[in-house]
mmCIF file with all atom_site columns, C-alpha atoms in Angstrom:
data_model
loop_
_atom_site.group_PDB
_atom_site.id
_atom_site.type_symbol
_atom_site.label_atom_id
_atom_site.label_alt_id
_atom_site.label_comp_id
_atom_site.label_asym_id
_atom_site.label_entity_id
_atom_site.label_seq_id
_atom_site.pdbx_PDB_ins_code
_atom_site.Cartn_x
_atom_site.Cartn_y
_atom_site.Cartn_z
_atom_site.occupancy
_atom_site.B_iso_or_equiv
_atom_site.pdbx_formal_charge
_atom_site.auth_seq_id
_atom_site.auth_comp_id
_atom_site.auth_asym_id
_atom_site.auth_atom_id
_atom_site.pdbx_PDB_model_num
ATOM 1   C CA . MET A 1 1   ? 47.153 -28.752 -1.715  1.00 0.00 ? 1   MET A CA 1
ATOM 2   C CA . SER A 1 2   ? 44.623 -28.653 1.084   1.00 0.00 ? 2   SER A CA 1
ATOM 3   C CA . ALA A 1 3   ? 45.091 -28.252 4.820   1.00 0.00 ? 3   ALA A CA 1
ATOM 4   C CA . GLU A 1 4   ? 43.999 -31.849 5.368   1.00 0.00 ? 4   GLU A CA 1
ATOM 5   C CA . THR A 1 5   ? 46.960 -33.090 3.369   1.00 0.00 ? 5   THR A CA 1
ATOM 6   C CA . LEU A 1 6   ? 49.483 -31.445 5.685   1.00 0.00 ? 6   LEU A CA 1
ATOM 7   C CA . ALA A 1 7   ? 47.872 -32.734 8.873   1.00 0.00 ? 7   ALA A CA 1
ATOM 8   C CA . SER A 1 8   ? 47.501 -36.302 7.647   1.00 0.00 ? 8   SER A CA 1
ATOM 9   C CA . ARG A 1 9   ? 49.196 -39.075 9.578   1.00 0.00 ? 9   ARG A CA 1
ATOM 10  C CA . GLU A 1 10  ? 50.708 -40.681 6.511   1.00 0.00 ? 10  GLU A CA 1
ATOM 11  C CA . VAL A 1 11  ? 54.467 -40.904 6.119   1.00 0.00 ? 11  VAL A CA 1
ATOM 12  C CA . PRO A 1 12  ? 55.415 -37.787 4.150   1.00 0.00 ? 12  PRO A CA 1
ATOM 13  C CA . LYS A 1 13  ? 57.509 -37.862 1.017   1.00 0.00 ? 13  LYS A CA 1
ATOM 14  C CA . LYS A 1 14  ? 61.215 -37.499 1.542   1.00 0.00 ? 14  LYS A CA 1
ATOM 15  C CA . GLU A 1 15  ? 61.336 -33.892 0.290   1.00 0.00 ? 15  GLU A CA 1
ATOM 16  C CA . ASN A 1 16  ? 58.378 -32.860 2.496   1.00 0.00 ? 16  ASN A CA 1
ATOM 17  C CA . ARG A 1 17  ? 59.582 -34.288 5.818   1.00 0.00 ? 17  ARG A CA 1
ATOM 18  C CA . PHE A 1 18  ? 61.138 -31.053 7.063   1.00 0.00 ? 18  PHE A CA 1
ATOM 19  C CA . LYS A 1 19  ? 58.118 -29.024 5.971   1.00 0.00 ? 19  LYS A CA 1
ATOM 20  C CA . VAL A 1 20  ? 55.710 -31.333 7.806   1.00 0.00 ? 20  VAL A CA 1
ATOM 21  C CA . TRP A 1 21  ? 57.981 -31.406 10.880  1.00 0.00 ? 21  TRP A CA 1
ATOM 22  C CA . ARG A 1 22  ? 58.209 -27.610 10.865  1.00 0.00 ? 22  ARG A CA 1
ATOM 23  C CA . GLN A 1 23  ? 54.434 -27.179 10.621  1.00 0.00 ? 23  GLN A CA 1
ATOM 24  C CA . THR A 1 24  ? 53.683 -29.425 13.598  1.00 0.00 ? 24  THR A CA 1
ATOM 25  C CA . ARG A 1 25  ? 55.582 -27.322 16.135  1.00 0.00 ? 25  ARG A CA 1
ATOM 26  C CA . PRO A 1 26  ? 56.356 -23.655 16.893  1.00 0.00 ? 26  PRO A CA 1
ATOM 27  C CA . PHE A 1 27  ? 59.373 -23.617 14.573  1.00 0.00 ? 27  PHE A CA 1
ATOM 28  C CA . TRP A 1 28  ? 59.765 -19.868 14.135  1.00 0.00 ? 28  TRP A CA 1
ATOM 29  C CA . ALA A 1 29  ? 59.285 -19.283 17.852  1.00 0.00 ? 29  ALA A CA 1
ATOM 30  C CA . GLY A 1 30  ? 62.164 -21.631 18.654  1.00 0.00 ? 30  GLY A CA 1
ATOM 31  C CA . LEU A 1 31  ? 64.368 -20.093 15.981  1.00 0.00 ? 31  LEU A CA 1
ATOM 32  C CA . PHE A 1 32  ? 63.773 -16.529 17.189  1.00 0.00 ? 32  PHE A CA 1
ATOM 33  C CA . THR A 1 33  ? 64.342 -17.564 20.813  1.00 0.00 ? 33  THR A CA 1
ATOM 34  C CA . MET A 1 34  ? 67.647 -19.249 19.979  1.00 0.00 ? 34  MET A CA 1
ATOM 35  C CA . LEU A 1 35  ? 68.743 -16.280 17.872  1.00 0.00 ? 35  LEU A CA 1
ATOM 36  C CA . GLY A 1 36  ? 67.940 -14.047 20.843  1.00 0.00 ? 36  GLY A CA 1
ATOM 37  C CA . GLY A 1 37  ? 70.050 -16.144 23.195  1.00 0.00 ? 37  GLY A CA 1
ATOM 38  C CA . VAL A 1 38  ? 73.221 -15.871 21.108  1.00 0.00 ? 38  VAL A CA 1
ATOM 39  C CA . PRO A 1 39  ? 73.905 -12.099 21.440  1.00 0.00 ? 39  PRO A CA 1
ATOM 40  C CA . ILE A 1 40  ? 72.782 -12.100 25.066  1.00 0.00 ? 40  ILE A CA 1
ATOM 41  C CA . ALA A 1 41  ? 75.331 -14.824 25.912  1.00 0.00 ? 41  ALA A CA 1
ATOM 42  C CA . TYR A 1 42  ? 78.130 -13.655 23.607  1.00 0.00 ? 42  TYR A CA 1
ATOM 43  C CA . LEU A 1 43  ? 78.309 -9.875  23.925  1.00 0.00 ? 43  LEU A CA 1
ATOM 44  C CA . PRO A 1 44  ? 79.442 -9.685  27.590  1.00 0.00 ? 44  PRO A CA 1
ATOM 45  C CA . TYR A 1 45  ? 82.415 -11.908 26.702  1.00 0.00 ? 45  TYR A CA 1
ATOM 46  C CA . GLY A 1 46  ? 83.139 -10.581 23.221  1.00 0.00 ? 46  GLY A CA 1
ATOM 47  C CA . ASP A 1 47  ? 85.675 -7.952  22.350  1.00 0.00 ? 47  ASP A CA 1
ATOM 48  C CA . MET A 1 48  ? 86.317 -5.855  19.292  1.00 0.00 ? 48  MET A CA 1
ATOM 49  C CA . ARG A 1 49  ? 89.731 -4.861  18.021  1.00 0.00 ? 49  ARG A CA 1
ATOM 50  C CA . LEU A 1 50  ? 90.282 -1.594  16.212  1.00 0.00 ? 50  LEU A CA 1
ATOM 51  C CA . GLY A 1 51  ? 93.948 -1.556  15.273  1.00 0.00 ? 51  GLY A CA 1
ATOM 52  C CA . ASN A 1 52  ? 95.894 -1.673  18.549  1.00 0.00 ? 52  ASN A CA 1
ATOM 53  C CA . VAL A 1 53  ? 92.847 -0.808  20.674  1.00 0.00 ? 53  VAL A CA 1
ATOM 54  C CA . THR A 1 54  ? 90.714 -3.571  22.154  1.00 0.00 ? 54  THR A CA 1
ATOM 55  C CA . ILE A 1 55  ? 87.183 -2.719  23.208  1.00 0.00 ? 55  ILE A CA 1
ATOM 56  C CA . ALA A 1 56  ? 85.802 -5.228  25.699  1.00 0.00 ? 56  ALA A CA 1
ATOM 57  C CA . MET A 1 57  ? 82.146 -5.339  26.699  1.00 0.00 ? 57  MET A CA 1
ATOM 58  C CA . ALA A 1 58  ? 82.856 -7.397  29.825  1.00 0.00 ? 58  ALA A CA 1
ATOM 59  C CA . THR A 1 59  ? 80.515 -6.703  32.695  1.00 0.00 ? 59  THR A CA 1
ATOM 60  C CA . THR A 1 60  ? 80.362 -7.882  36.271  1.00 0.00 ? 60  THR A CA 1
ATOM 61  C CA . ALA A 1 61  ? 77.223 -9.832  35.422  1.00 0.00 ? 61  ALA A CA 1
ATOM 62  C CA . GLY A 1 62  ? 78.875 -11.868 32.653  1.00 0.00 ? 62  GLY A CA 1
ATOM 63  C CA . ALA A 1 63  ? 77.978 -15.191 34.269  1.00 0.00 ? 63  ALA A CA 1
ATOM 64  C CA . GLY A 1 64  ? 74.335 -14.128 34.539  1.00 0.00 ? 64  GLY A CA 1
ATOM 65  C CA . ALA A 1 65  ? 74.287 -13.153 30.871  1.00 0.00 ? 65  ALA A CA 1
ATOM 66  C CA . LEU A 1 66  ? 75.809 -16.496 29.905  1.00 0.00 ? 66  LEU A CA 1
ATOM 67  C CA . ILE A 1 67  ? 73.204 -18.366 31.937  1.00 0.00 ? 67  ILE A CA 1
ATOM 68  C CA . ILE A 1 68  ? 70.341 -16.358 30.389  1.00 0.00 ? 68  ILE A CA 1
ATOM 69  C CA . GLY A 1 69  ? 71.689 -16.910 26.868  1.00 0.00 ? 69  GLY A CA 1
ATOM 70  C CA . VAL A 1 70  ? 72.140 -20.654 27.364  1.00 0.00 ? 70  VAL A CA 1
ATOM 71  C CA . LEU A 1 71  ? 68.665 -20.946 28.901  1.00 0.00 ? 71  LEU A CA 1
ATOM 72  C CA . LEU A 1 72  ? 67.136 -19.116 25.931  1.00 0.00 ? 72  LEU A CA 1
ATOM 73  C CA . ILE A 1 73  ? 68.882 -21.452 23.493  1.00 0.00 ? 73  ILE A CA 1
ATOM 74  C CA . THR A 1 74  ? 67.674 -24.424 25.549  1.00 0.00 ? 74  THR A CA 1
ATOM 75  C CA . LEU A 1 75  ? 64.114 -23.067 25.556  1.00 0.00 ? 75  LEU A CA 1
ATOM 76  C CA . GLY A 1 76  ? 64.262 -22.636 21.775  1.00 0.00 ? 76  GLY A CA 1
ATOM 77  C CA . LEU A 1 77  ? 65.278 -26.273 21.373  1.00 0.00 ? 77  LEU A CA 1
ATOM 78  C CA . THR A 1 78  ? 62.529 -27.267 23.812  1.00 0.00 ? 78  THR A CA 1
ATOM 79  C CA . MET A 1 79  ? 59.965 -25.476 21.636  1.00 0.00 ? 79  MET A CA 1
ATOM 80  C CA . TRP A 1 80  ? 61.162 -27.511 18.673  1.00 0.00 ? 80  TRP A CA 1
ATOM 81  C CA . PHE A 1 81  ? 61.407 -30.941 20.230  1.00 0.00 ? 81  PHE A CA 1
ATOM 82  C CA . GLN A 1 82  ? 58.761 -30.759 22.993  1.00 0.00 ? 82  GLN A CA 1
ATOM 83  C CA . PRO A 1 83  ? 55.913 -28.627 21.581  1.00 0.00 ? 83  PRO A CA 1
ATOM 84  C CA . VAL A 1 84  ? 53.639 -29.756 24.434  1.00 0.00 ? 84  VAL A CA 1
ATOM 85  C CA . VAL A 1 85  ? 55.393 -27.332 26.811  1.00 0.00 ? 85  VAL A CA 1
ATOM 86  C CA . ARG A 1 86  ? 55.307 -24.437 24.336  1.00 0.00 ? 86  ARG A CA 1
ATOM 87  C CA . VAL A 1 87  ? 53.324 -22.093 26.613  1.00 0.00 ? 87  VAL A CA 1
ATOM 88  C CA . PHE A 1 88  ? 55.710 -22.575 29.541  1.00 0.00 ? 88  PHE A CA 1
ATOM 89  C CA . ALA A 1 89  ? 58.731 -22.182 27.269  1.00 0.00 ? 89  ALA A CA 1
ATOM 90  C CA . GLY A 1 90  ? 57.240 -19.032 25.729  1.00 0.00 ? 90  GLY A CA 1
ATOM 91  C CA . VAL A 1 91  ? 56.499 -17.399 29.076  1.00 0.00 ? 91  VAL A CA 1
ATOM 92  C CA . ALA A 1 92  ? 59.945 -18.371 30.393  1.00 0.00 ? 92  ALA A CA 1
ATOM 93  C CA . ALA A 1 93  ? 61.578 -16.893 27.268  1.00 0.00 ? 93  ALA A CA 1
ATOM 94  C CA . ILE A 1 94  ? 59.677 -13.620 27.753  1.00 0.00 ? 94  ILE A CA 1
ATOM 95  C CA . VAL A 1 95  ? 60.725 -13.429 31.426  1.00 0.00 ? 95  VAL A CA 1
ATOM 96  C CA . LEU A 1 96  ? 64.368 -14.194 30.580  1.00 0.00 ? 96  LEU A CA 1
ATOM 97  C CA . ALA A 1 97  ? 64.320 -11.586 27.813  1.00 0.00 ? 97  ALA A CA 1
ATOM 98  C CA . LEU A 1 98  ? 63.074 -8.992  30.288  1.00 0.00 ? 98  LEU A CA 1
ATOM 99  C CA . VAL A 1 99  ? 65.692 -10.005 32.872  1.00 0.00 ? 99  VAL A CA 1
ATOM 100 C CA . SER A 1 100 ? 68.423 -9.722  30.223  1.00 0.00 ? 100 SER A CA 1
ATOM 101 C CA . ILE A 1 101 ? 67.918 -5.960  29.933  1.00 0.00 ? 101 ILE A CA 1
ATOM 102 C CA . PRO A 1 102 ? 69.659 -5.052  33.217  1.00 0.00 ? 102 PRO A CA 1
ATOM 103 C CA . VAL A 1 103 ? 71.919 -8.133  33.304  1.00 0.00 ? 103 VAL A CA 1
ATOM 104 C CA . SER A 1 104 ? 73.360 -8.413  29.802  1.00 0.00 ? 104 SER A CA 1
ATOM 105 C CA . ASN A 1 105 ? 74.246 -5.066  28.194  1.00 0.00 ? 105 ASN A CA 1
ATOM 106 C CA . PHE A 1 106 ? 70.648 -4.010  27.606  1.00 0.00 ? 106 PHE A CA 1
ATOM 107 C CA . GLY A 1 107 ? 69.675 -7.491  26.460  1.00 0.00 ? 107 GLY A CA 1
ATOM 108 C CA . GLY A 1 108 ? 72.440 -7.902  23.908  1.00 0.00 ? 108 GLY A CA 1
ATOM 109 C CA . PHE A 1 109 ? 72.049 -4.296  22.745  1.00 0.00 ? 109 PHE A CA 1
ATOM 110 C CA . LEU A 1 110 ? 68.290 -4.863  22.385  1.00 0.00 ? 110 LEU A CA 1
ATOM 111 C CA . VAL A 1 111 ? 68.842 -7.281  19.491  1.00 0.00 ? 111 VAL A CA 1
ATOM 112 C CA . GLY A 1 112 ? 68.810 -10.400 21.664  1.00 0.00 ? 112 GLY A CA 1
ATOM 113 C CA . PHE A 1 113 ? 66.030 -8.953  23.801  1.00 0.00 ? 113 PHE A CA 1
ATOM 114 C CA . LEU A 1 114 ? 63.748 -8.345  20.805  1.00 0.00 ? 114 LEU A CA 1
ATOM 115 C CA . PHE A 1 115 ? 64.426 -11.749 19.233  1.00 0.00 ? 115 PHE A CA 1
ATOM 116 C CA . ALA A 1 116 ? 63.791 -13.555 22.531  1.00 0.00 ? 116 ALA A CA 1
ATOM 117 C CA . LEU A 1 117 ? 60.669 -11.497 23.228  1.00 0.00 ? 117 LEU A CA 1
ATOM 118 C CA . ILE A 1 118 ? 59.197 -12.193 19.777  1.00 0.00 ? 118 ILE A CA 1
ATOM 119 C CA . GLY A 1 119 ? 60.113 -15.902 20.012  1.00 0.00 ? 119 GLY A CA 1
ATOM 120 C CA . GLY A 1 120 ? 58.492 -16.224 23.434  1.00 0.00 ? 120 GLY A CA 1
ATOM 121 C CA . ALA A 1 121 ? 55.332 -14.492 22.252  1.00 0.00 ? 121 ALA A CA 1
ATOM 122 C CA . LEU A 1 122 ? 55.124 -16.701 19.160  1.00 0.00 ? 122 LEU A CA 1
ATOM 123 C CA . SER A 1 123 ? 55.553 -19.809 21.286  1.00 0.00 ? 123 SER A CA 1
ATOM 124 C CA . ALA A 1 124 ? 52.940 -18.821 23.850  1.00 0.00 ? 124 ALA A CA 1
ATOM 125 C CA . SER A 1 125 ? 50.400 -18.040 21.129  1.00 0.00 ? 125 SER A CA 1
ATOM 126 C CA . TRP A 1 126 ? 51.057 -21.036 18.827  1.00 0.00 ? 126 TRP A CA 1
ATOM 127 C CA . ALA A 1 127 ? 48.409 -23.749 18.643  1.00 0.00 ? 127 ALA A CA 1
ATOM 128 C CA . PRO A 1 128 ? 48.608 -27.035 16.727  1.00 0.00 ? 128 PRO A CA 1
ATOM 129 C CA . ALA A 1 129 ? 46.388 -27.611 13.722  1.00 0.00 ? 129 ALA A CA 1
ATOM 130 C CA . PRO A 1 130 ? 43.186 -29.508 14.518  1.00 0.00 ? 130 PRO A CA 1
ATOM 131 C CA . GLU A 1 131 ? 43.129 -33.201 13.737  1.00 0.00 ? 131 GLU A CA 1
ATOM 132 C CA . PRO A 1 132 ? 41.346 -34.032 10.480  1.00 0.00 ? 132 PRO A CA 1
ATOM 133 C CA . GLU A 1 133 ? 38.096 -35.894 11.034  1.00 0.00 ? 133 GLU A CA 1
ATOM 134 C CA . GLU A 1 134 ? 38.183 -39.410 9.685   1.00 0.00 ? 134 GLU A CA 1
ATOM 135 C CA . THR A 1 135 ? 34.889 -40.803 8.422   1.00 0.00 ? 135 THR A CA 1
ATOM 136 C CA . ASP A 1 136 ? 33.953 -44.273 7.291   1.00 0.00 ? 136 ASP A CA 1
ATOM 137 C CA . GLU A 1 137 ? 32.073 -42.892 4.283   1.00 0.00 ? 137 GLU A CA 1
ATOM 138 C CA . PRO A 1 138 ? 33.968 -42.394 1.025   1.00 0.00 ? 138 PRO A CA 1
ATOM 139 C CA . ALA A 1 139 ? 34.535 -38.803 -0.004  1.00 0.00 ? 139 ALA A CA 1
ATOM 140 C CA . GLU A 1 140 ? 31.915 -37.469 -2.398  1.00 0.00 ? 140 GLU A CA 1
ATOM 141 C CA . ALA A 1 141 ? 33.045 -36.091 -5.707  1.00 0.00 ? 141 ALA A CA 1
ATOM 142 C CA . GLU A 1 142 ? 32.538 -32.370 -6.090  1.00 0.00 ? 142 GLU A CA 1
ATOM 143 C CA . TYR A 1 143 ? 31.559 -30.537 -9.222  1.00 0.00 ? 143 TYR A CA 1
ATOM 144 C CA . ASP A 1 144 ? 34.574 -28.773 -10.755 1.00 0.00 ? 144 ASP A CA 1
ATOM 145 C CA . GLY A 1 145 ? 32.791 -25.419 -10.699 1.00 0.00 ? 145 GLY A CA 1
ATOM 146 C CA . GLY A 1 146 ? 31.982 -25.590 -6.994  1.00 0.00 ? 146 GLY A CA 1
ATOM 147 C CA . PRO A 1 147 ? 30.058 -27.646 -4.444  1.00 0.00 ? 147 PRO A CA 1
ATOM 148 C CA . ALA A 1 148 ? 26.720 -29.210 -5.297  1.00 0.00 ? 148 ALA A CA 1
ATOM 149 C CA . HIS A 1 149 ? 23.494 -29.494 -3.269  1.00 0.00 ? 149 HIS A CA 1
ATOM 150 C CA . GLU A 1 150 ? 22.331 -32.857 -1.988  1.00 0.00 ? 150 GLU A CA 1
ATOM 151 C CA . ASP A 1 151 ? 19.685 -33.025 -4.743  1.00 0.00 ? 151 ASP A CA 1
ATOM 152 C CA . GLY A 1 152 ? 22.393 -32.652 -7.422  1.00 0.00 ? 152 GLY A CA 1
ATOM 153 C CA . THR A 1 153 ? 21.821 -29.019 -8.347  1.00 0.00 ? 153 THR A CA 1
ATOM 154 C CA . VAL A 1 154 ? 24.931 -26.924 -8.641  1.00 0.00 ? 154 VAL A CA 1
ATOM 155 C CA . MET A 1 155 ? 25.404 -23.794 -6.532  1.00 0.00 ? 155 MET A CA 1
ATOM 156 C CA . THR A 1 156 ? 26.763 -20.827 -8.404  1.00 0.00 ? 156 THR A CA 1
ATOM 157 C CA . ALA A 1 157 ? 29.602 -19.054 -6.678  1.00 0.00 ? 157 ALA A CA 1
ATOM 158 C CA . GLY A 1 158 ? 28.905 -15.516 -5.524  1.00 0.00 ? 158 GLY A CA 1
ATOM 159 C CA . VAL A 1 159 ? 25.277 -15.407 -6.660  1.00 0.00 ? 159 VAL A CA 1
ATOM 160 C CA . PRO A 1 160 ? 22.614 -15.733 -3.977  1.00 0.00 ? 160 PRO A CA 1
ATOM 161 C CA . ASP A 1 161 ? 19.466 -17.721 -4.571  1.00 0.00 ? 161 ASP A CA 1
ATOM 162 C CA . GLN A 1 162 ? 16.997 -15.673 -6.614  1.00 0.00 ? 162 GLN A CA 1
ATOM 163 C CA . ARG A 1 163 ? 13.361 -15.612 -5.531  1.00 0.00 ? 163 ARG A CA 1
ATOM 164 C CA . GLU A 1 164 ? 10.337 -14.686 -7.517  1.00 0.00 ? 164 GLU A CA 1
ATOM 165 C CA . ALA A 1 165 ? 8.876  -11.294 -6.679  1.00 0.00 ? 165 ALA A CA 1
ATOM 166 C CA . THR A 1 166 ? 5.448  -11.656 -5.123  1.00 0.00 ? 166 THR A CA 1
ATOM 167 C CA . GLU A 1 167 ? 2.810  -9.092  -4.423  1.00 0.00 ? 167 GLU A CA 1
ATOM 168 C CA . THR A 1 168 ? 3.565  -9.111  -0.718  1.00 0.00 ? 168 THR A CA 1
ATOM 169 C CA . SER A 1 169 ? 7.290  -8.664  -1.229  1.00 0.00 ? 169 SER A CA 1
ATOM 170 C CA . ILE A 1 170 ? 6.826  -5.711  -3.602  1.00 0.00 ? 170 ILE A CA 1
ATOM 171 C CA . ASP A 1 171 ? 4.311  -3.901  -1.457  1.00 0.00 ? 171 ASP A CA 1
ATOM 172 C CA . ALA A 1 172 ? 5.966  -4.599  1.872   1.00 0.00 ? 172 ALA A CA 1
ATOM 173 C CA . LYS A 1 173 ? 6.301  -1.400  3.910   1.00 0.00 ? 173 LYS A CA 1
ATOM 174 C CA . GLY A 1 174 ? 5.205  0.735   1.000   1.00 0.00 ? 174 GLY A CA 1
ATOM 175 C CA . GLY A 1 175 ? 8.107  -0.333  -1.221  1.00 0.00 ? 175 GLY A CA 1
ATOM 176 C CA . ARG A 1 176 ? 10.794 0.842   1.211   1.00 0.00 ? 176 ARG A CA 1
ATOM 177 C CA . ASN A 1 177 ? 13.718 -1.390  2.001   1.00 0.00 ? 177 ASN A CA 1
ATOM 178 C CA . SER A 1 178 ? 14.687 -2.081  5.566   1.00 0.00 ? 178 SER A CA 1
ATOM 179 C CA . ALA A 1 179 ? 17.966 -3.382  6.810   1.00 0.00 ? 179 ALA A CA 1
ATOM 180 C CA . GLY A 1 180 ? 16.743 -5.512  9.585   1.00 0.00 ? 180 GLY A CA 1
#
């Protein structure tokens, strides 16, 4: 399967729809960003019970942590469904991940911080595949062993063109080779 097949504008087969959808947007960036938002939003409100003892991680900045977590989840969905604003969403996710360190229990115990930071970086650096060039000419058939020259001769893979040794090439610079 070639790269041109994936970027074609044809309607994909039913089993390939998700794969084509995933490859036309920063999918992993959105997933990491949303996964980063969950612990940042949840941990300040969560509690853990050990027998009769309840350990609560509630902080005074619980509302701020909830807002940061919800914004990160929203940015992850934005990366999926509006890939045009991927750079803005990536930079905003990085800034929110950095702000979550002092606001939300060290950014969801660094787990949410790292996921959001990686998701934001992936989103800011993602670029769509280039459009395939459409030509009016029919595609030329290629030789099974590799591409062919315009005159019909077949190029051999991995072997450069061999030239006949001439008197000037043998005696050049006294027989010494130069790399330049």
